[in-house]
Every structure is written in C-alpha cells, then in structure tokens.
C-alpha cells in the first residue's frame, strides 16, 4: 500500500479566479497558487475576493511553501494577504516571482518571505514533494505546468495554458516532455484549465495579433495612437512596441503597473524596446501626433485606471480627442463589460476612434480551447481527471471532453471549492470538506462578511428608513419623536403624509408596549422596528432597511 495523496481545493473550481489548491503528502502541505478574484456586480463596494484561509491558518505548521504557476492576479494576487498571517517560501519562475514581488514588497513582507526561483524543466524536492515544472504558453510569459511525482504516481497540473505553436518568445508548451512523462511513468491524475472548455476549435496564435496591430498602425499614420492591454501581457506589449517602432513612433507607458512591468521585463531581457524609442509620459505631448504610441493600463475599464481617466477627460498626462485612435487590445473579463463599455463610450464622446476586439482581431485568448484540451488529454491519457479553473459550466464541459477522449466516466471527478479528494491505491474519492467561501476585501481591511454585503444590496435596492425616538427609561413613555429620516425609500419632501402616518404607527406601537410595562431599550427598539417595517411594507410594498434608534433618558 502506497501512501495516499490528498488535494484540497480552496478556490477556482466554480468561478473564474481565486485559483488555489493544496497538495498533502506525508502530512505535509504544498500550496499551488494563491489567487484573487475580481468582484461581481452583486458585490457592491467590494474591491477583491480572496480564498477562505481558515483551513490554511489552522494547518500553517504543516505548510512547506507555495508554488506559483504564473504571474496573473488570479493565481498570485491573494498571496500577500496570506503571507501577512503565515510565513512560507514561495517558488515560481523568475518572472512570476518578479511580478508577485511588487505586491509582497508593497505589503512590507519581503524581509520575511523567501522567493525561490525555479526554471523550465527543473525538478525540485520541497519537503516530501518532488515536482518538475514544464513550460506552457499563456498570456503572461513563463507559465508552468507541474508534474508532481507522488507515491500515487504522477499528478499533472496544466496551469493556465494554451497550445500556441508560434508564440512571440518561441517558448512553446512542452508537449514532448509531457508525452515522455506519460509514456514513462503514466499520468495517474490530470488537473487541467477549463476556462475555454465551452469554446470549439483552437485558439489563434498570439503572433496573429501582431500582424493586425501593424496594419492598424499603418492605417492610422499621422494620428496619435493609444493602446491598452493587461500590464502582464508582455508578449502583447512587445508586439505593440514592434508595430510602433516599425512605423517610426516613440513609446510611453501609462499607468503604474504598466511602467513597473515593462521596466522589469526589459531588465530581464523579456521585452526588447530600444532605449531611444522610449520616453517618459510627461514628454509625449511634445511629439507630433503621428509619432506617438502610448501603452496604457485600464483595458478592463477599471474606474480609477489611466484609460478610464482618459475617457473621462481627467488623465493628468494625456488628453485624447478628435483624430486620436485608441486600441483596446483585450477582452472584457466577465463582470467588467459595463465598465469597459463606459470607457469606450467616453472615448467616442471625446472624438477619438476606438478599435476593440469586437471590430478587429486585436486580441487572442491565453486559455486552451476544446481542440487543445483534447490534445492534452490525448497526450497525457490520464487514469483520472479533474477539471479545474472555471465556472461549473466550464468544468462540466471539460469533464465531458475527458470522457469523450476515453477517460473512464467513474474516473472523471467534478469537484468544487471546499472539496478534498484523496488519491490512493483504490483510486480517487472525496474524503472531507473544508471552508472555501468568498472572503470579501474592501479597501485594506480584511473580510467585510456576508452580512455587510447583504446590507449593501438592500441599501442599493431598497434604501433605508431610520426612526429616532427618546423615551423615559423608567416608564417607557415617549418623550420626543418619533422622527423619521429616509434615503432611497420615498422622496421625503413629497411624502409628508406618508411619513406622518409612519410616525403615528411607531408611536402607537411604543405606547402599547409601554402600557404593557416594557421599558428596556431592546424591547422598545424591536417594537419600533416591527411597527415601522410592517407599515412600510403594507403601504409601499417595499423592504428598505429599517434602523430604529431609541435613546433613553
Ligand atoms: Zn492566467
Ligand atoms: Zn487563471
């Protein structure tokens, strides 16, 4: 009997983002990614969503470290929050660590966090974990798939990947190595990226975007060109720069993360832009429009980003207007469509022309589509399969693909956040559940909690009604009030009659309570809330938040 291996799913199985899993072997733990998720429209005021760290906190003494598959926020963005509570070494490619480093540094955690680089093809031992990192192509360079050599055979995790045969840096997904592992050891369990499992066909090569960009730059000769893409999409940035240099333009970056990432990538030799082709954004205004190329952040319409400010005519560095061209070399992540549309509209209103992925092929996805997923399944021929990274619908479609490709249906596991699976000599099975709810971050404070979110939803949809009353603490008699203050329920200046009736309803309820001998603050508060709630609901068929304020003298 070989030792069993467990996998704890802390996030990313049931949503896009928040990718986080944990391997357990010989009672030790290795974290695989620690990502965040961007909030949905039904999470008002929430900045970020993190995995629930309760279980990790309780098992911190067993944690050997965290391996990062690549530098995207949905894989590394929650790390700083966890590192505040627990210390552990972080492994990843030099670029991934470089991207994560900024955040760790901002959190003041660099001193006590060991960052350990691993390079393509390296095999490493961390505690009882023996793993090998395998190059994969994705929309950020230097992503890894990982083969874990465990007592239960090889567990292969694809990471975020696509099969691009002509990537900008020539670093292709190493199917040869994956095939060799499959032929040699066999793949006991495959975990693979499901983001595009619903999309038929094959993704286009990143290089195809380069050609489109170049044509656009030529077509808009003489005009100032502003482009926007993810600051981590270094291959895209390179191709924008190539189009700019090829049409004799000078490049400036706009937005803090764009400036930081471009500097990091140039330093690491991952982006090649001649020194004389880069100027500071402050100087870009001195150039003829036809020589300008700005590469900006804000392709997701993020409200305070460089591009959103530009669309509102409020960017300190850059004004766009009549005759300028803005190229959005991106695709809105689900949940961001509204913000992106607002930015596009704002840019048109200023007189600029906007090119986006709905009009030209200025973006390709970084996630494998069905034919690529099938190729990976064909090469790995896994005994067991668990789709990861995706909403439940994506996981479901990926599971179907696996069965189509010959994985026994009993061996295809649809797991969700909070599930724990155990791989043993007997196969794979669910064994326990751990807390894996959403942790909502607002500002720099931790969890705002479900209660706060529920309140925000009620406030945004129904408004609030506050009743203020002063009572005699000995008799319960009402001394002043009730006063009613409301926002978002009825327009108060035009609802005098209704508010007066509401006051009477509260007053009557408090008087009858006092008659029955109720003098304590909690009971009176409850009476006020119930009476007002009933009145509001009966008369207006609405359910605003009712806040009773009872003062005793
Ligand atoms: Zn990614
Ligand atoms: Zn991802």
XYZ file of C-alpha atoms and ligand atoms in Angstrom:
555
model
C 0.000 0.000 0.000
C 1.474 3.330 -1.079
C 0.765 6.451 0.937
C -2.343 8.307 -0.196
C -2.119 11.864 -1.530
C -4.770 14.484 -0.956
C -5.730 17.598 -2.857
C -7.623 20.407 -1.126
C -9.465 22.792 -3.442
C -9.557 26.252 -1.896
C -10.712 28.176 -4.953
C -11.078 28.355 -8.716
C -13.452 25.397 -9.064
C -16.787 27.103 -9.640
C -15.570 30.581 -10.506
C -13.090 32.328 -12.786
C -10.337 33.448 -10.449
C -9.238 32.793 -6.866
C -7.203 29.790 -8.037
C -5.784 27.988 -5.056
C -5.195 24.321 -4.305
C -3.153 22.440 -1.742
C -1.402 19.091 -2.008
C -0.940 16.841 1.004
C 1.678 14.132 1.179
C 3.105 12.506 4.331
C 1.061 15.013 6.368
C 2.921 17.940 4.779
C 1.304 20.590 2.571
C 2.293 22.401 -0.608
C 0.160 25.252 -1.869
C -0.338 25.561 -5.611
C -1.187 29.192 -6.488
C -2.925 31.695 -4.252
C -5.077 33.929 -6.424
C -7.762 36.527 -6.066
C -10.998 37.166 -7.912
C -12.430 40.456 -9.090
C -15.852 41.202 -7.610
C -19.118 40.598 -9.412
C -21.821 43.222 -9.909
C -23.758 41.768 -6.960
C -20.905 42.586 -4.554
C -21.281 46.361 -4.147
C -18.223 48.140 -2.792
C -16.069 45.008 -2.728
C -12.577 45.501 -4.175
C -11.347 41.921 -4.207
C -12.434 38.413 -3.337
C -9.959 36.010 -1.719
C -9.985 32.327 -0.819
C -11.065 31.469 2.713
C -7.796 30.952 4.624
C -9.335 29.360 7.731
C -8.117 25.857 6.963
C -4.635 27.016 5.900
C -4.322 29.070 9.071
C -5.165 26.021 11.180
C -2.627 23.910 9.295
C 0.079 26.538 8.911
C 2.715 24.449 10.702
C 2.412 21.773 8.011
C 2.904 24.144 5.065
C 6.182 23.690 3.146
C 5.633 26.536 0.708
C 3.700 27.787 -2.262
C 4.418 27.052 -5.917
C 3.168 29.697 -8.355
C 2.262 28.506 -11.851
C 2.382 32.011 -13.382
C 2.128 35.701 -12.521
C -1.564 36.501 -13.102
C -3.515 38.074 -10.251
C -5.991 35.187 -10.204
C -3.040 32.952 -9.264
C -0.763 35.155 -7.145
C -2.965 38.080 -6.032
C -4.044 36.674 -2.656
C -0.541 35.700 -1.620
C 0.209 38.961 0.194
C -2.913 38.554 2.319
C -1.935 35.034 3.345
C 1.723 35.991 3.935
C 0.574 38.583 6.448
C -0.682 35.739 8.610
C 1.646 32.855 7.779
C 5.241 32.801 6.552
C 6.399 30.292 3.948
C 8.777 30.174 0.958
C 7.386 30.972 -2.479
C 8.525 29.122 -5.617
C 7.997 30.227 -9.206
C 9.692 31.244 -12.447
C 11.896 34.341 -12.122
C 9.297 36.427 -13.964
C 6.403 35.105 -11.871
C 8.339 35.938 -8.710
C 9.191 39.355 -10.172
C 5.512 40.089 -10.765
C 4.496 38.776 -7.324
C 7.385 40.583 -5.670
C 5.910 44.057 -6.215
C 2.848 43.135 -4.189
C 4.807 41.367 -1.468
C 7.059 44.420 -1.217
C 4.062 46.780 -1.003
C 2.787 44.661 1.863
C 6.146 45.094 3.646
C 6.591 41.321 3.673
C 9.709 40.960 1.553
C 12.091 40.632 4.529
C 10.402 37.592 5.903
C 9.447 35.917 2.627
C 11.872 33.699 0.788
C 11.409 33.825 -3.008
C 12.951 30.790 -4.683
C 13.220 30.728 -8.484
C 12.642 27.530 -10.454
C 13.406 27.347 -14.162
C 11.902 25.497 -17.131
C 12.385 21.757 -16.844
C 13.748 21.888 -13.295
C 12.906 19.068 -10.903
C 12.863 20.004 -7.274
C 12.328 18.478 -3.865
C 10.435 20.544 -1.279
C 9.807 18.536 1.879
C 8.260 15.283 0.663
C 7.139 16.916 -2.593
C 9.035 16.025 -5.734
C 7.923 18.130 -8.667
C 9.016 19.167 -12.151
C 7.992 22.400 -13.841
C 7.179 22.250 -17.544
C 6.961 25.298 -19.840
C 3.482 26.282 -21.048
C 2.379 29.132 -23.292
C -0.120 31.582 -21.825
C -0.980 35.295 -21.903
C 1.828 36.039 -19.463
C 5.299 34.620 -20.229
C 6.975 31.834 -18.262
C 3.948 29.901 -17.088
C 4.341 26.361 -15.789
C 2.528 23.105 -15.880
C 3.662 20.970 -12.953
C 4.261 17.241 -12.690
C 4.163 16.029 -9.090
C 5.901 12.685 -8.601
C 3.949 11.190 -5.713
C 3.698 7.754 -4.081
C 0.423 7.505 -6.005
C 2.002 8.198 -9.384
C 2.311 11.394 -11.372
C -0.199 14.165 -10.828
C -0.033 16.634 -13.708
C -1.438 20.140 -13.256
C -1.696 22.091 -16.525
C -1.669 25.579 -15.015
C -3.256 28.174 -17.304
C -2.140 27.189 -20.783
C -2.756 27.239 -24.487
C -1.084 25.496 -27.386
C 0.471 28.278 -29.426
C 2.886 26.805 -31.942
C 4.335 30.205 -32.843
C 4.455 32.139 -29.568
C 6.182 35.512 -29.589
C 9.096 34.262 -27.471
C 9.296 30.836 -29.150
C 8.706 29.128 -25.796
C 6.025 26.561 -26.663
C 4.038 24.343 -24.321
C 6.383 21.379 -23.922
C 4.113 18.606 -25.132
C 7.149 16.471 -25.838
C 8.140 16.405 -22.182
C 4.555 15.835 -21.070
C 4.315 12.942 -23.532
C 7.569 11.470 -22.242
C 6.274 11.547 -18.655
C 3.017 9.967 -19.806
C 4.910 7.214 -21.643
C 7.357 6.634 -18.819
C 5.530 6.972 -15.526
C 1.998 7.309 -16.840
C -0.267 10.111 -15.623
C -2.309 8.958 -12.670
C -4.275 12.196 -12.374
C -4.608 15.195 -14.671
C -5.900 18.566 -13.484
C -6.413 20.992 -16.361
C -7.511 24.557 -17.110
C -11.205 24.702 -18.082
C -11.617 28.433 -18.800
C -12.354 27.907 -22.508
C -13.815 24.387 -22.326
C -17.030 25.616 -23.958
C -15.235 27.101 -26.961
C -14.935 24.848 -30.003
C -11.801 24.899 -32.118
C -8.297 26.098 -31.478
C -7.013 29.421 -30.142
C -5.203 31.703 -32.554
C -1.509 32.338 -32.117
C -0.506 35.438 -30.190
C 1.560 36.321 -33.241
C -1.623 36.863 -35.289
C -2.353 39.912 -33.138
C 0.992 41.412 -34.146
C 0.019 41.489 -37.802
C -3.344 43.132 -37.057
C -1.674 45.742 -34.856
C 0.887 46.566 -37.521
C -1.859 47.037 -40.145
C -3.783 49.307 -37.766
C -0.689 51.401 -37.082
C -0.110 51.792 -40.828
C -3.783 52.598 -41.488
C -3.713 55.339 -38.848
C -0.487 57.006 -39.914
C -0.264 60.607 -38.752
C -2.585 60.018 -35.789
C -1.747 59.646 -32.148
C -2.289 56.012 -31.053
C -3.114 54.922 -27.518
C -3.216 51.187 -26.811
C -4.387 49.355 -23.717
C -3.787 45.781 -22.626
C -3.062 43.817 -19.455
C 0.184 45.009 -17.902
C 1.261 41.369 -17.504
C 0.725 40.531 -21.185
C 4.348 41.158 -22.078
C 4.098 39.475 -25.479
C 1.289 41.817 -26.431
C 3.298 44.783 -25.188
C 6.234 43.617 -27.297
C 4.040 43.385 -30.386
C 2.562 46.847 -29.788
C 6.104 48.169 -29.396
C 7.181 46.419 -32.603
C 4.273 47.990 -34.505
C 5.207 51.371 -33.059
C 8.901 51.106 -33.858
C 8.096 49.781 -37.339
C 6.016 52.898 -38.057
C 8.597 55.271 -36.568
C 6.784 56.065 -33.353
C 8.025 56.802 -29.839
C 6.592 54.789 -26.942
C 5.466 55.899 -23.495
C 3.845 53.735 -20.854
C 0.906 54.977 -18.833
C -0.280 53.544 -15.516
C 1.832 52.376 -12.600
C 1.688 48.620 -13.213
C 2.460 49.095 -16.936
C 5.533 51.172 -16.132
C 6.687 48.671 -13.476
C 6.153 45.573 -15.586
C 7.772 46.996 -18.699
C 10.794 48.055 -16.645
C 11.003 44.585 -15.048
C 10.618 42.779 -18.377
C 13.230 44.947 -20.127
C 15.618 44.345 -17.259
C 15.048 40.588 -17.563
C 15.505 40.719 -21.315
C 11.903 39.629 -21.956
C 10.911 42.782 -23.817
C 13.071 44.413 -26.419
C 12.450 48.121 -26.936
C 15.420 50.282 -27.984
C 16.252 52.910 -25.377
C 15.831 55.782 -27.871
C 12.271 54.619 -28.591
C 11.015 55.149 -25.030
C 10.159 58.463 -23.452
C 8.548 59.493 -20.231
C 4.796 60.070 -20.478
C 5.379 63.711 -19.471
C 7.256 64.296 -22.729
C 4.857 62.566 -25.089
C 2.916 65.775 -25.663
C 5.977 67.368 -27.303
C 5.863 64.906 -30.193
C 3.881 65.110 -33.437
C 0.696 63.023 -33.085
C 1.905 60.701 -35.838
C 4.908 59.696 -33.733
C 3.018 58.905 -30.541
C 2.324 55.424 -29.173
C 1.085 55.151 -25.599
C 0.750 51.742 -23.929
C -1.714 52.079 -21.081
C -3.329 50.072 -18.317
C -7.081 50.043 -17.809
C -8.152 47.660 -20.572
C -10.767 46.269 -18.165
C -12.334 49.683 -17.655
C -11.212 49.772 -14.008
C -12.732 53.036 -12.710
C -9.543 54.765 -11.491
C -7.229 53.398 -14.185
C -5.267 55.509 -16.672
C -7.647 54.666 -19.506
C -10.854 55.349 -17.560
C -9.474 58.732 -16.503
C -8.550 59.416 -20.120
C -12.089 58.559 -21.250
C -13.424 60.973 -18.640
C -11.025 63.675 -19.882
C -9.309 63.642 -16.498
C -5.973 61.990 -17.143
C -3.189 64.180 -15.826
C -0.717 63.123 -18.529
C -2.750 62.605 -21.621
C -5.766 64.095 -23.376
C -7.345 62.245 -26.252
C -9.671 63.877 -28.739
C -10.596 64.328 -32.364
C -8.317 62.358 -34.679
C -6.765 60.126 -31.986
C -7.071 56.354 -32.069
C -7.461 54.088 -29.028
C -6.846 50.358 -29.488
C -8.190 48.087 -26.741
C -6.032 45.002 -27.204
C -8.021 42.952 -24.741
C -11.307 41.279 -23.970
C -13.540 42.200 -21.019
C -13.363 39.641 -18.211
C -16.908 38.594 -17.206
C -18.220 41.243 -14.810
C -16.180 44.061 -16.382
C -18.274 44.551 -19.546
C -20.187 47.503 -18.143
C -17.044 49.399 -17.150
C -15.365 48.690 -20.485
C -18.412 49.897 -22.434
C -18.459 53.082 -20.397
C -14.809 53.745 -21.250
C -15.391 53.100 -24.979
C -18.368 55.457 -24.943
C -16.389 58.146 -23.157
C -13.586 57.912 -25.717
C -16.022 58.253 -28.627
C -17.611 61.239 -26.910
C -14.209 62.920 -26.820
C -13.971 62.421 -30.574
C -11.440 59.561 -30.553
C -11.785 56.471 -32.693
C -11.833 53.188 -30.783
C -10.715 49.774 -32.085
C -11.687 46.850 -29.861
C -11.901 43.062 -30.159
C -15.485 43.314 -31.465
C -14.225 45.264 -34.503
C -10.814 43.771 -35.285
C -8.741 40.768 -34.191
C -6.705 42.793 -31.700
C -6.883 40.118 -29.002
C -6.473 36.374 -28.623
C -7.197 34.338 -25.521
C -4.485 32.761 -23.387
C -6.570 29.704 -22.494
C -6.784 26.463 -24.468
C -9.996 25.800 -26.386
C -11.630 22.400 -26.934
C -9.253 21.020 -29.579
C -6.237 21.959 -27.456
C -7.794 20.461 -24.328
C -8.407 17.281 -26.295
C -4.799 17.297 -27.476
C -3.573 17.484 -23.879
C -5.904 14.628 -22.917
C -4.669 12.585 -25.891
C -1.033 13.079 -24.964
C -1.432 12.515 -21.224
C -4.004 9.663 -21.370
C -4.682 10.174 -17.639
C -6.203 7.464 -15.492
C -8.137 10.104 -13.525
C -9.219 13.591 -14.469
C -10.372 16.665 -12.522
C -11.227 19.846 -14.455
C -10.044 22.991 -12.649
C -10.106 26.770 -13.215
C -13.593 27.682 -14.323
C -17.239 28.176 -13.517
C -19.214 24.998 -13.005
C -20.382 25.055 -16.632
C -16.772 25.120 -17.857
C -15.823 22.276 -15.517
C -18.803 20.273 -16.773
C -17.886 20.722 -20.434
C -14.279 19.840 -19.729
C -15.383 16.676 -17.893
C -17.409 15.697 -20.966
C -14.412 16.230 -23.221
C -12.346 13.949 -20.984
C -14.933 11.175 -21.209
C -15.112 11.660 -24.967
C -11.350 11.230 -25.042
C -11.566 7.903 -23.266
C -11.154 8.652 -19.561
C -13.496 6.238 -17.725
C -16.542 8.185 -16.548
C -16.082 6.909 -12.966
C -12.597 8.415 -13.024
C -13.735 11.889 -14.038
C -14.355 13.924 -10.901
C -16.339 17.156 -10.822
C -15.000 18.801 -7.688
C -15.877 22.242 -6.338
C -14.362 24.763 -3.948
C -14.072 23.236 -0.492
C -13.851 19.649 -1.758
C -10.976 17.415 -0.757
C -10.062 14.381 -2.847
C -7.811 11.513 -1.899
C -5.814 9.515 -4.408
C -4.965 6.065 -3.056
C -4.350 2.548 -4.298
C -8.124 2.234 -4.541
C -8.491 5.178 -6.890
C -9.820 8.621 -6.177
C -12.563 9.683 -3.813
C -13.989 12.652 -1.957
C -12.928 12.492 1.674
C -13.812 15.700 3.544
C -14.806 19.305 3.079
C -13.030 22.469 4.175
C -14.267 26.080 4.392
C -13.902 27.714 0.979
C -16.355 30.595 0.922
C -15.622 34.003 -0.509
C -13.554 36.390 1.588
C -14.559 39.901 0.584
C -11.963 42.654 0.776
C -12.976 46.304 0.856
C -10.108 48.777 0.979
C -7.259 47.372 3.012
C -9.440 45.801 5.702
C -9.975 42.073 5.624
C -13.274 40.281 5.371
C -16.321 42.547 5.120
C -18.524 39.481 5.515
C -21.811 38.322 4.084
C -23.811 40.493 6.494
C -22.204 43.676 5.219
C -22.780 42.668 1.604
C -26.416 41.820 2.283
C -26.847 45.251 3.882
C -25.245 46.930 0.886
C -27.531 45.115 -1.516
C -30.632 46.121 0.498
C -29.411 49.717 0.716
C -28.721 49.899 -3.002
C -32.026 48.322 -3.999
C -34.495 49.473 -1.323
C -32.961 52.338 0.643
C -33.071 52.968 4.366
C -35.608 54.305 6.863
C -34.327 55.499 10.231
C -36.634 56.206 13.161
C -35.300 58.197 16.111
C -37.169 58.371 19.403
C -36.382 59.366 23.009
C -38.112 57.505 25.824
C -38.231 57.755 29.596
C -36.109 54.898 30.928
C -38.384 54.346 33.948
C -41.814 54.420 32.310
C -41.075 53.725 28.627
C -43.038 56.872 27.802
C -42.111 58.599 24.521
C -40.558 61.976 25.293
C -39.554 63.241 21.847
C -40.185 61.931 18.340
C -40.519 59.669 16.608
C -38.555 61.390 13.844
C -38.235 59.594 10.544
C -35.304 60.070 8.217
C -35.158 58.218 4.929
C -32.904 57.821 1.913
C -33.812 55.833 -1.154
C -37.261 54.742 0.085
C -39.597 57.642 -0.733
C -38.667 61.163 -1.734
C -39.257 62.704 1.696
C -40.262 66.286 0.716
C -43.172 64.894 -1.295
C -44.250 62.245 1.162
C -45.194 64.283 4.215
C -48.462 62.440 4.692
C -46.883 59.019 4.488
C -44.095 59.923 6.898
C -46.616 61.365 9.349
C -48.610 58.129 9.261
C -45.422 56.130 9.761
C -44.594 58.186 12.863
C -48.071 57.517 14.248
C -47.664 53.779 13.643
C -44.389 53.727 15.564
C -45.795 55.908 18.331
C -48.843 53.668 18.775
C -46.659 50.586 18.972
C -44.332 52.144 21.559
C -47.247 53.349 23.646
C -48.858 49.947 23.742
C -45.505 48.421 24.670
C -45.109 50.926 27.491
C -48.640 50.122 28.700
C -47.589 46.503 28.959
C -44.646 47.579 31.114
C -41.840 47.380 28.552
C -39.168 49.883 29.466
C -35.974 48.255 28.289
C -34.191 49.582 25.293
C -34.012 46.313 23.280
C -37.755 45.597 23.535
C -38.664 49.144 22.549
C -36.270 49.004 19.636
C -37.839 45.779 18.451
C -41.324 47.300 18.677
C -40.239 50.348 16.706
C -38.629 48.230 14.003
C -41.579 45.877 13.660
C -44.193 48.620 13.574
C -42.282 50.654 11.008
C -41.364 47.616 8.909
C -44.983 46.477 8.780
C -46.196 49.953 7.859
C -43.588 50.417 5.108
C -44.237 47.015 3.627
C -48.053 47.318 3.684
C -48.193 50.842 2.322
C -45.405 50.770 -0.259
C -44.807 47.044 -0.906
C -41.091 47.661 -0.350
C -38.478 46.373 2.083
C -35.940 49.070 2.861
C -33.508 48.660 5.729
C -35.225 49.758 8.970
C -32.932 51.293 11.573
C -34.544 52.110 14.933
C -32.614 54.487 17.170
C -34.095 54.519 20.693
C -32.490 56.888 23.213
C -33.312 56.614 26.882
C -33.183 59.475 29.354
Zn -3.501 33.125 -16.226
Zn -6.067 31.884 -14.416
